[in-house]
Coordinates of C-alpha atoms and ligand atoms in Angstrom, one line a residue:
X339 CA 6.2 -7.3 20.8
X340 CA 6.6 -4.0 22.6
X341 CA 6.2 -0.8 20.9
X342 CA 10.0 -0.5 21.4
X343 CA 10.5 -3.6 18.6
X344 CA 8.3 -2.4 16.5
X345 CA 9.4 0.9 16.0
X346 CA 12.9 -0.8 15.5
X347 CA 12.0 -3.2 13.0
X348 CA 10.3 -0.1 11.2
X349 CA 14.0 1.4 11.2
X350 CA 15.5 -2.1 9.8
X351 CA 17.5 -2.0 6.8
X352 CA 16.9 -3.8 3.8
X353 CA 18.5 -7.8 4.3
X354 CA 19.1 -9.3 0.7
X355 CA 17.0 -12.5 0.8
X356 CA 19.0 -15.3 -0.5
X357 CA 15.9 -17.7 -0.3
X358 CA 13.8 -15.9 -3.0
X359 CA 16.5 -17.2 -5.4
X360 CA 16.3 -21.0 -4.6
X361 CA 12.6 -20.5 -4.4
X362 CA 12.6 -18.5 -7.7
X363 CA 14.9 -21.7 -9.2
X364 CA 12.2 -24.4 -7.9
X365 CA 9.2 -22.2 -9.2
X366 CA 10.5 -22.1 -12.6
X367 CA 11.3 -25.9 -13.0
X368 CA 7.7 -26.4 -11.7
X369 CA 5.9 -24.3 -14.3
X370 CA 7.9 -25.8 -16.9
X371 CA 6.2 -29.2 -15.7
X372 CA 2.5 -28.8 -16.9
X373 CA 1.1 -31.7 -15.7
X374 CA 1.5 -29.6 -12.4
X375 CA -0.9 -27.1 -14.0
X376 CA 0.8 -24.3 -11.8
X377 CA -0.6 -21.9 -14.6
X378 CA -2.7 -19.3 -12.9
X379 CA -0.4 -20.1 -9.5
X380 CA -0.1 -16.7 -8.5
X381 CA 3.7 -17.0 -7.5
X382 CA 4.7 -17.9 -11.1
X383 CA 6.2 -15.1 -12.8
X384 CA 3.4 -13.1 -15.0
X385 CA 3.8 -11.3 -17.6
X386 CA 5.7 -7.7 -17.9
X387 CA 2.9 -4.9 -17.6
X388 CA 1.9 -3.8 -20.9
X389 CA 4.9 -2.5 -23.1
X390 CA 2.5 0.4 -24.6
X391 CA 4.4 3.5 -24.3
X392 CA 3.5 5.7 -21.6
X393 CA 1.3 8.5 -23.4
X394 CA 1.6 12.0 -22.9
X395 CA -1.7 12.5 -21.5
X396 CA -1.0 9.5 -18.9
X397 CA 2.2 10.8 -17.6
X398 CA 0.9 14.0 -17.1
X399 CA -2.0 12.9 -14.8
X400 CA 1.1 10.5 -13.3
X401 CA -0.8 7.1 -14.0
X402 CA 2.0 5.6 -15.7
X403 CA 5.8 5.9 -15.4
X404 CA 8.3 4.5 -17.4
X405 CA 10.7 3.8 -14.6
X406 CA 11.7 0.4 -15.0
X407 CA 9.0 -1.8 -12.8
X408 CA 10.2 -3.8 -10.0
X409 CA 10.1 -7.6 -10.6
X410 CA 7.0 -8.8 -9.4
X411 CA 9.0 -11.9 -7.5
X412 CA 10.1 -8.8 -4.9
X413 CA 7.0 -6.7 -4.8
X414 CA 5.7 -10.4 -4.0
X415 CA 7.8 -11.5 -1.5
X416 CA 9.1 -8.2 0.4
X417 CA 6.0 -7.1 1.9
X418 CA 5.2 -5.0 5.0
X419 CA 1.6 -6.8 6.4
X420 CA 2.1 -6.8 10.4
X421 CA -1.0 -8.5 10.3
X422 CA 1.1 -11.4 8.8
X423 CA 4.4 -10.5 11.0
X424 CA 6.7 -8.2 11.1
X425 CA 10.0 -9.5 8.6
X426 CA 9.6 -8.5 5.0
X427 CA 9.4 -12.1 4.0
X428 CA 7.0 -13.1 6.8
X429 CA 3.2 -12.1 4.7
X430 CA 4.6 -13.9 1.8
X431 CA 4.8 -17.4 4.1
X432 CA 1.6 -16.7 6.5
X433 CA -0.5 -14.9 4.4
X434 CA -1.9 -17.7 2.4
X435 CA -4.1 -18.7 5.3
X436 CA -6.2 -15.4 4.0
X437 CA -9.1 -16.1 2.6
X438 CA -10.2 -13.7 0.3
X439 CA -13.4 -14.8 -1.0
X440 CA -16.6 -14.6 -0.3
X441 CA -15.4 -11.1 0.7
X442 CA -17.9 -8.0 1.7
X443 CA -17.1 -4.5 2.2
X444 CA -19.0 -2.6 4.9
X445 CA -19.8 1.2 3.6
X446 CA -21.4 4.1 6.0
X447 CA -21.7 6.9 8.1
X448 CA -22.2 10.0 6.3
X449 CA -23.4 8.9 2.9
X450 CA -27.0 8.5 1.3
X451 CA -26.6 4.7 0.4
X452 CA -24.6 2.9 2.8
X453 CA -24.6 -0.7 2.9
X454 CA -22.2 -4.3 3.4
X455 CA -21.6 -5.3 -0.2
X456 CA -19.8 -8.2 -1.5
X457 CA -16.9 -7.2 -3.6
X458 CA -18.1 -8.0 -7.2
X459 CA -21.1 -5.5 -6.3
X460 CA -18.5 -2.9 -5.3
X461 CA -16.5 -2.8 -8.6
X462 CA -19.4 -4.0 -10.6
X463 CA -19.1 -2.0 -13.7
X464 CA -16.2 -0.4 -13.0
X465 CA -13.4 -0.6 -16.3
X466 CA -10.2 -2.3 -14.8
X467 CA -7.6 0.3 -15.3
X468 CA -3.4 -0.6 -15.2
X469 CA -1.4 2.0 -13.0
X470 CA 2.1 2.2 -12.8
X471 CA 2.9 4.0 -9.7
X472 CA 5.9 4.5 -7.3
X473 CA 5.1 3.4 -3.6
X474 CA 8.1 5.0 -1.2
X475 CA 8.0 3.3 2.1
X476 CA 8.8 5.6 5.5
X477 CA 11.3 3.1 6.1
X478 CA 13.1 4.6 3.2
X479 CA 12.7 2.1 0.3
X480 CA 10.8 2.1 -2.8
X481 CA 9.4 0.1 -5.9
X482 CA 7.7 0.5 -9.1
X483 CA 4.5 -1.2 -9.4
X484 CA 2.1 -2.1 -12.5
X485 CA -1.4 -2.3 -10.6
X486 CA -4.6 -3.3 -11.2
X487 CA -8.2 -1.6 -10.2
X488 CA -10.7 1.2 -10.2
X489 CA -10.2 5.0 -9.2
X490 CA -11.3 5.0 -5.0
X491 CA -13.1 8.0 -6.6
X492 CA -15.8 6.1 -8.7
X493 CA -16.4 3.5 -5.6
X494 CA -16.9 6.0 -3.2
X495 CA -19.3 8.2 -5.5
X496 CA -21.5 5.0 -5.4
X497 CA -22.5 5.3 -2.1
X498 CA -23.7 9.5 -2.2
X499 CA -21.1 10.9 0.7
X500 CA -23.1 14.1 2.1
X501 CA -21.5 17.3 2.9
X502 CA -20.4 16.0 6.6
X503 CA -18.3 13.7 5.1
X504 CA -15.0 15.3 5.4
X505 CA -12.8 12.2 5.4
X506 CA -13.0 8.8 4.7
X507 CA -11.9 6.1 7.2
X508 CA -10.6 2.4 6.0
X509 CA -10.1 -0.7 8.2
X510 CA -8.4 -3.7 7.9
X511 CA -10.1 -7.4 8.4
X512 CA -8.2 -8.6 11.9
X513 CA -8.9 -12.0 12.1
X514 CA -6.9 -13.6 14.8
X515 CA -8.1 -17.2 13.2
X516 CA -6.5 -16.3 9.9
X517 CA -3.5 -13.6 10.5
X518 CA -0.6 -14.9 12.8
X519 CA 0.1 -11.3 13.5
X520 CA -2.8 -9.8 15.2
X521 CA -1.8 -11.5 19.1
X522 CA 1.4 -9.4 19.0
X523 CA 0.2 -6.3 20.1
X524 CA 2.6 -4.2 17.7
X525 CA -0.2 -2.0 16.3
X526 CA -3.8 -1.5 17.8
X527 CA -5.8 -3.7 15.7
X528 CA -7.5 -3.5 13.0
X529 CA -5.2 -1.8 11.0
X530 CA -6.9 1.7 10.1
X531 CA -6.3 4.6 7.7
X532 CA -7.5 7.6 6.4
X533 CA -7.9 10.2 3.6
X534 CA -9.2 13.8 3.7
X535 CA -12.3 13.5 1.3
X536 CA -10.3 15.9 -1.4
X537 CA -7.7 13.5 -1.4
X538 CA -9.8 10.4 -1.8
X539 CA -11.5 11.7 -4.8
X540 CA -8.4 13.1 -6.5
X541 CA -7.6 10.7 -9.7
X542 CA -4.3 9.3 -8.6
X543 CA -6.0 7.5 -5.5
X544 CA -6.8 4.3 -6.2
X545 CA -8.5 0.5 -5.3
X546 CA -5.9 -2.0 -6.0
X547 CA -7.3 -5.9 -7.1
X548 CA -4.8 -6.7 -8.9
X549 CA -0.7 -6.6 -10.1
X550 CA 1.6 -7.5 -13.0
X551 CA -2.1 -8.2 -14.5
X552 CA -3.1 -10.7 -12.4
X553 CA -5.0 -11.0 -8.7
X554 CA -3.5 -9.6 -6.0
X555 CA -1.4 -11.8 -3.9
X556 CA -2.7 -12.0 0.1
X557 CA 0.7 -10.9 1.1
X558 CA 0.1 -7.3 -1.2
X559 CA -3.6 -6.6 0.3
X560 CA -6.1 -9.4 -1.3
X561 CA -8.4 -8.8 -2.3
X562 CA -8.8 -5.2 -2.3
X563 CA -6.3 -2.3 -0.9
X564 CA -5.5 1.3 -1.2
X565 CA -2.9 3.0 -2.9
X566 CA -2.2 6.5 -2.5
X567 CA 1.3 7.0 -4.4
X568 CA 2.1 10.2 -2.9
X569 CA 2.0 9.4 0.4
X570 CA 4.1 7.2 2.7
X571 CA 3.4 3.5 1.7
X572 CA 1.6 2.5 5.2
X573 CA -1.2 5.2 3.9
X574 CA -1.9 2.3 1.2
X575 CA -4.2 0.3 3.8
X576 CA -4.5 -3.6 2.7
X577 CA -7.5 -5.6 2.7
X578 CA -10.1 -3.5 3.4
X579 CA -13.1 -4.7 4.7
X580 CA -14.3 -1.3 5.9
X581 CA -14.8 2.0 4.5
X582 CA -16.5 4.8 6.7
X583 CA -17.2 8.7 5.4
X584 CA -16.6 10.7 8.5
X585 CA -16.3 14.8 9.8
X586 CA -13.8 14.0 12.1
X587 CA -10.0 13.3 11.0
X588 CA -10.1 9.3 11.8
X589 CA -7.2 7.8 13.8
X590 CA -4.7 5.7 11.7
X591 CA -2.6 2.8 13.4
X592 CA 0.9 4.3 12.5
X593 CA -0.3 7.6 13.8
X594 CA -1.9 6.0 17.2
X595 CA 1.3 3.8 17.5
X596 CA 4.3 6.9 17.5
X597 CA 2.3 10.2 17.0
X598 CA 5.4 12.0 16.9
X599 CA 6.7 10.0 14.1
X600 CA 3.9 9.4 11.9
X601 CA 1.5 11.9 11.0
X602 CA -2.4 11.9 9.3
X603 CA -1.1 12.9 6.0
X604 CA 1.9 11.3 5.6
X605 CA 2.9 13.0 2.7
X606 CA 6.6 12.1 1.2
X607 CA 8.8 14.8 2.1
X608 CA 12.1 14.8 1.3
X609 CA 12.7 18.0 3.6
X610 CA 11.6 16.4 6.8
X611 CA 13.5 13.4 8.2
X612 CA 11.8 10.9 10.3
X613 CA 12.9 11.8 14.0
X614 CA 15.7 8.8 13.2
X615 CA 16.8 8.8 10.0
X616 CA 16.8 10.7 6.7
X617 CA 14.2 11.2 3.7
X618 CA 16.1 12.6 1.7
X619 CA 16.9 9.6 -0.6
X620 CA 15.5 6.2 -0.8
X621 CA 16.7 2.8 -2.1
X622 CA 14.6 1.7 -5.5
X623 CA 14.0 -1.9 -5.3
X624 CA 14.6 -2.7 -9.2
X625 CA 16.3 -4.5 -12.0
X626 CA 16.8 -7.7 -13.3
X627 CA 19.1 -10.4 -12.1
X628 CA 18.2 -12.8 -9.9
X629 CA 19.1 -11.2 -6.8
X630 CA 17.2 -8.2 -4.5
X631 CA 18.6 -4.6 -6.2
X632 CA 18.3 -1.4 -4.4
X633 CA 20.1 1.4 -6.1
X634 CA 19.7 4.9 -4.2
X635 CA 18.1 7.6 -5.8
X636 CA 16.6 10.8 -4.1
X637 CA 13.7 11.2 -2.5
X638 CA 11.2 13.9 -4.8
X639 CA 8.1 15.8 -2.9
X640 CA 4.9 13.7 -3.1
X641 CA 6.7 10.8 -4.4
X642 CA 7.5 12.6 -7.7
X643 CA 3.5 13.6 -7.8
X644 CA 4.0 17.2 -6.7
X645 CA 2.5 18.6 -10.5
X646 CA -0.4 16.5 -9.5
X647 CA -1.3 17.2 -5.8
X648 CA 0.3 20.1 -4.1
X649 CA -2.7 22.2 -4.7
X650 CA -4.2 20.1 -2.5
X651 CA -2.2 21.4 0.4
X652 CA -2.2 24.8 -0.3
X653 CA -2.0 27.0 2.6
X654 CA -0.7 23.9 4.6
X655 CA 2.6 24.2 6.6
X656 CA 3.7 21.0 5.3
X657 CA 6.8 20.4 7.7
X658 CA 4.5 20.8 10.6
X659 CA 1.9 18.5 8.9
X660 CA 4.3 16.0 7.6
Ligands
MTE836 N1 -3.2 -3.6 6.8 C1 -2.2 -3.4 6.8 N2 -2.2 -2.4 5.7 C2 -0.9 -2.2 5.2 C3 0.5 -2.8 5.8 C4 0.3 -3.1 7.3 O1 1.4 -3.4 7.6 N3 -1.2 -3.7 7.8 N4 1.9 -1.8 6.1 C5 2.2 -0.5 5.2 C6 3.1 -0.3 4.9 S1 4.5 -0.1 5.8 C7 3.8 -0.4 3.6 S2 5.2 -0.1 2.9 C8 2.8 -1.3 2.4 C9 3.3 -2.5 1.5 O2 2.6 -2.7 0.6 P1 3.8 -4.3 -0.2 O3 3.7 -4.9 0.7 O4 2.5 -4.2 -1.3 O5 4.5 -3.2 -0.6 O6 1.7 -2.0 3.1 C10 1.2 -0.8 3.9 N5 -0.4 -1.6 4.2
MO837 MO1 5.8 0.8 5.1

């Protein structure tokens, strides 16, 4: 696939997927058949996220929102994960081949305790939290997703970054055998992302291992993916195999592909349009019933997390540093 194709797909509009409805009906029928033992199947509709009301403290921190969560089915069938294809429904079909266990993460660079660690060790002793975050894709659609996971800072601190660690770089697995999209040169594989160290240490920056109280499905970036809710969705890199503390701003996948359209910081900003479309509004994929429902709503600065994160960028020209 050419660069031009990749960019055209990037700008494509949401298409309703009739396939969902039939698949959902089939799954419901299968789930009602106990003999098939589908309990625990990653595709069955899970219980809703904890119904506990959002406390004032959680709302202030931005850890939860009382906006209607996007349905599990939409979160897990409408995806961007180019390693498995560029269509929205490709990852949910193709990512089943991704082996998520055993899984190791190599952590290195400017830190006192580098090492390649098994996922269990990376997370050992850290309490799982639920975060209900908005996710705003640069293409103009958004979701509300109840993640499970741990604060990124808690994981990073284990490796004792030193004073030269000005940025954190993340890398996704790139395995031709498991990832059919890798043979297309849409992105310069492996997919990479990065954060400034203070962004990475912010309490909202999160490493997700699950959603809706269940393990993360492959298409959503299992077994470990970054979630940075105040930035465009492409910063939230999936299926992470390496984390590096570095002194210089690291290369990132979409910035490398088209620097005039995708910056390093990529904070959600309705005042700065994408060169090819407006970022003033977004289609919020949420709602009940059995089809993908998208309401057009206003996009907010920092995706609604300005109160929590705007101070990270004081003194920066946010138009220039989109
Ligand atoms: N490795 C990798 N990570 C990725 C992507 C990708 O193609 N490959 N797509 C990004 C984009 S553009 C978005 S909007 C989000 C989508 O996450 P979701 O499919 O879980 O909603 O993942 C991001 N992380
Ligand atoms: Mo995206």
